[in-house]
Tab-separated table of C-alpha atoms in Angstrom:
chain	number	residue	atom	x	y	z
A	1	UNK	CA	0.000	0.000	0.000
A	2	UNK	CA	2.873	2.372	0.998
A	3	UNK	CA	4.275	2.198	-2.660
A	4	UNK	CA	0.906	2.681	-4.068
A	5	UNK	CA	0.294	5.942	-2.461
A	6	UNK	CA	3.893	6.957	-3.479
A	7	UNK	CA	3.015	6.653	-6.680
A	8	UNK	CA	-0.500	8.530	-6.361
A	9	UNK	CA	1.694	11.920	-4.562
A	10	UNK	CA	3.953	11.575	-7.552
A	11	UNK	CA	1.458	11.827	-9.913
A	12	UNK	CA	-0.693	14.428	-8.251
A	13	UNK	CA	2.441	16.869	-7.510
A	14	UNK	CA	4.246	16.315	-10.958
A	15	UNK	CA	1.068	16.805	-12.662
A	16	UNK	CA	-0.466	19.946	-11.159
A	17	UNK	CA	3.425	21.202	-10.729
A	18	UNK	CA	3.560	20.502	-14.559
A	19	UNK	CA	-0.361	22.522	-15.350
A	20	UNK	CA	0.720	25.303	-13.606
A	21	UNK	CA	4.685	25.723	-14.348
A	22	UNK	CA	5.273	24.712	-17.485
A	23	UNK	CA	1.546	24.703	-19.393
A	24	UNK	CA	-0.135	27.874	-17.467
A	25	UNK	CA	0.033	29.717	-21.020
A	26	UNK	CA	-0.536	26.751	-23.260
A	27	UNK	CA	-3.856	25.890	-24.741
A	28	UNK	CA	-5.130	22.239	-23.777
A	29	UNK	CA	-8.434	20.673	-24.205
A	30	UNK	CA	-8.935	20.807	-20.314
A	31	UNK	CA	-9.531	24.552	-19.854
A	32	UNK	CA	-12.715	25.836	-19.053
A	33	UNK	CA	-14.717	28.277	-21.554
A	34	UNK	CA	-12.835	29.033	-24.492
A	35	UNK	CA	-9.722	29.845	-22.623
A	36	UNK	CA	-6.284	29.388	-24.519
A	37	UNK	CA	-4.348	29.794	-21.073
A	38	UNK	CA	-4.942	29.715	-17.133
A	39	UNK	CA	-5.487	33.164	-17.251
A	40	UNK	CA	-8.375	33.213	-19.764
A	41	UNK	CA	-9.665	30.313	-18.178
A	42	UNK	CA	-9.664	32.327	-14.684
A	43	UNK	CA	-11.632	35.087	-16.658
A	44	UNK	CA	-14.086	32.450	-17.776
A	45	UNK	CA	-15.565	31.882	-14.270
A	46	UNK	CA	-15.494	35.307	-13.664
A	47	UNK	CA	-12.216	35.351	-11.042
A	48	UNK	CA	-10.021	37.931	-10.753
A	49	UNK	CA	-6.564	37.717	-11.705
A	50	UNK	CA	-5.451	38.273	-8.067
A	51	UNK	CA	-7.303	34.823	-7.393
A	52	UNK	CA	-5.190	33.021	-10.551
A	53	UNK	CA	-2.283	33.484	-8.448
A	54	UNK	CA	-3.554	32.799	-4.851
A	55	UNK	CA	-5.199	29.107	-6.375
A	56	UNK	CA	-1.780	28.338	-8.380
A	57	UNK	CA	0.314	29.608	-5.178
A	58	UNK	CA	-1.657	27.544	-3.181
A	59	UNK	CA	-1.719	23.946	-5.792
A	60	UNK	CA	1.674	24.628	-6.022
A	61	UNK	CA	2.519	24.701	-1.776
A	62	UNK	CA	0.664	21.519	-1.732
A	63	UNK	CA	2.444	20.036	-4.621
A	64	UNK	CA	5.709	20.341	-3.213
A	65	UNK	CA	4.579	19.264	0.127
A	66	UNK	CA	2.880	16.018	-1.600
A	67	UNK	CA	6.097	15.313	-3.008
A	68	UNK	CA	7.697	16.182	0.356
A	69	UNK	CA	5.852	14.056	2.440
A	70	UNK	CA	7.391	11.035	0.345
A	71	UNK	CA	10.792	11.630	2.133
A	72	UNK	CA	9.976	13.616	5.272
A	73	UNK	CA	7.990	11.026	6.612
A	74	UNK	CA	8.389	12.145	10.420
A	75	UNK	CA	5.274	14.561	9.822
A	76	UNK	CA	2.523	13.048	8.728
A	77	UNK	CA	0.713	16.233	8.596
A	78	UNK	CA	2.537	17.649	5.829
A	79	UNK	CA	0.896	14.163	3.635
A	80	UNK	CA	-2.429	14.968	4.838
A	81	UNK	CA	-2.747	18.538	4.810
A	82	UNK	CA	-1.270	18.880	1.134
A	83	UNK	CA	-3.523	15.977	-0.002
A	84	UNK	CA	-6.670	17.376	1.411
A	85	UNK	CA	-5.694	21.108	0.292
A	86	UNK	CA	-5.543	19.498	-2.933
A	87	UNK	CA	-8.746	17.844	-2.901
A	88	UNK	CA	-10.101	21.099	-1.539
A	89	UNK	CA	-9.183	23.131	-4.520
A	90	UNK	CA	-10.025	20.415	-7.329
A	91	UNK	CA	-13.636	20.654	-5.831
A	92	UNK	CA	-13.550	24.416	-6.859
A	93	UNK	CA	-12.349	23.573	-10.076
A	94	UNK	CA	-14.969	21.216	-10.517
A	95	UNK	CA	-17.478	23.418	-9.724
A	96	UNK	CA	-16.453	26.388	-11.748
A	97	UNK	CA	-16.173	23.699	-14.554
A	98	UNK	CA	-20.163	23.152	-13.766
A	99	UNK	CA	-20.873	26.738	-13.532
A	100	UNK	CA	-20.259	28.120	-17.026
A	101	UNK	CA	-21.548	24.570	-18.488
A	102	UNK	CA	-18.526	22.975	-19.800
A	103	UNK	CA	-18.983	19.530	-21.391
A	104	UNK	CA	-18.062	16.673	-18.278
A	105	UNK	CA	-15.158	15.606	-20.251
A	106	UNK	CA	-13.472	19.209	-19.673
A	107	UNK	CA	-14.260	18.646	-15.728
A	108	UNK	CA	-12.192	15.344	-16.049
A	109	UNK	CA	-8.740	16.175	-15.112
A	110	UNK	CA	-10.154	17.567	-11.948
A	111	UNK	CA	-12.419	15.530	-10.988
A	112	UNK	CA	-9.325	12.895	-11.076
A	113	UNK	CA	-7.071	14.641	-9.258
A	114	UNK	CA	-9.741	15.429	-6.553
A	115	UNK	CA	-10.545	11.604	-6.058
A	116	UNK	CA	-6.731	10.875	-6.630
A	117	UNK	CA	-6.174	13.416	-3.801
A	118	UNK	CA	-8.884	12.395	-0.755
A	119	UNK	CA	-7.411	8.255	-1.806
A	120	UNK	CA	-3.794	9.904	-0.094
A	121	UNK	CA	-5.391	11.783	2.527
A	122	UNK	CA	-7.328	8.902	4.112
A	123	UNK	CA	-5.254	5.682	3.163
């Protein structure tokens, strides 16, 4: 089991440290509205920049502190905390998906990492 959730904090950190790193200004099929980049799609739900930057501050922190928690194991905390901060924020994103209508499919990525997210917090 203890490899198994290894594996889910890798691929929860390096994938939301990879959306909002290396893609934030890339087009994808994932972004809500018509967006082209994280900023657009930010606009789309009608969020302020200001709020682009406190969300991918904040998915970033509890990236890092995903992939943290594989090593620094004497603080459990840090595993839980980033995992549930995770799942906290993929619920918004899931939501704001649902509020300007976007096709289900568009809502996918989140919805996965949300699930993904509440498995490491509670296993």
């Amino acid at each position: 089991m203890e490899y198994l959730i290894i594996a889910l904090k890798v691929i929860v950190g390096l994938s939301i440290l990879n959306v909002w790193l290396l893609r934030s200004g890339k087009e994808t099929q994932w972004r809500g509205g018509d967006a082209g980049n994280l900023e657009e799609e930010f606009k789309a739900y009608g969020l302020p920049v200001w709020f682009m930057w406190a969300v991918g501050g904040l998915k970033i922190l509890f990236a890092l502190g995903l992939l943290a928690s594989i090593f620094i194991t004497e603080y459990p905390a840090l595993e839980t905390y980033s995992a549930l901060g995770i799942a906290a924020l993929m619920f918004g994103a899931v939501g704001m998906h649902l509020k300007v209508k976007d096709p289900l499919k568009k809502s996918f990525p989140a919805f996965t990492f949300l699930v993904l997210s509440i498995a490491i917090g509670v296993l």
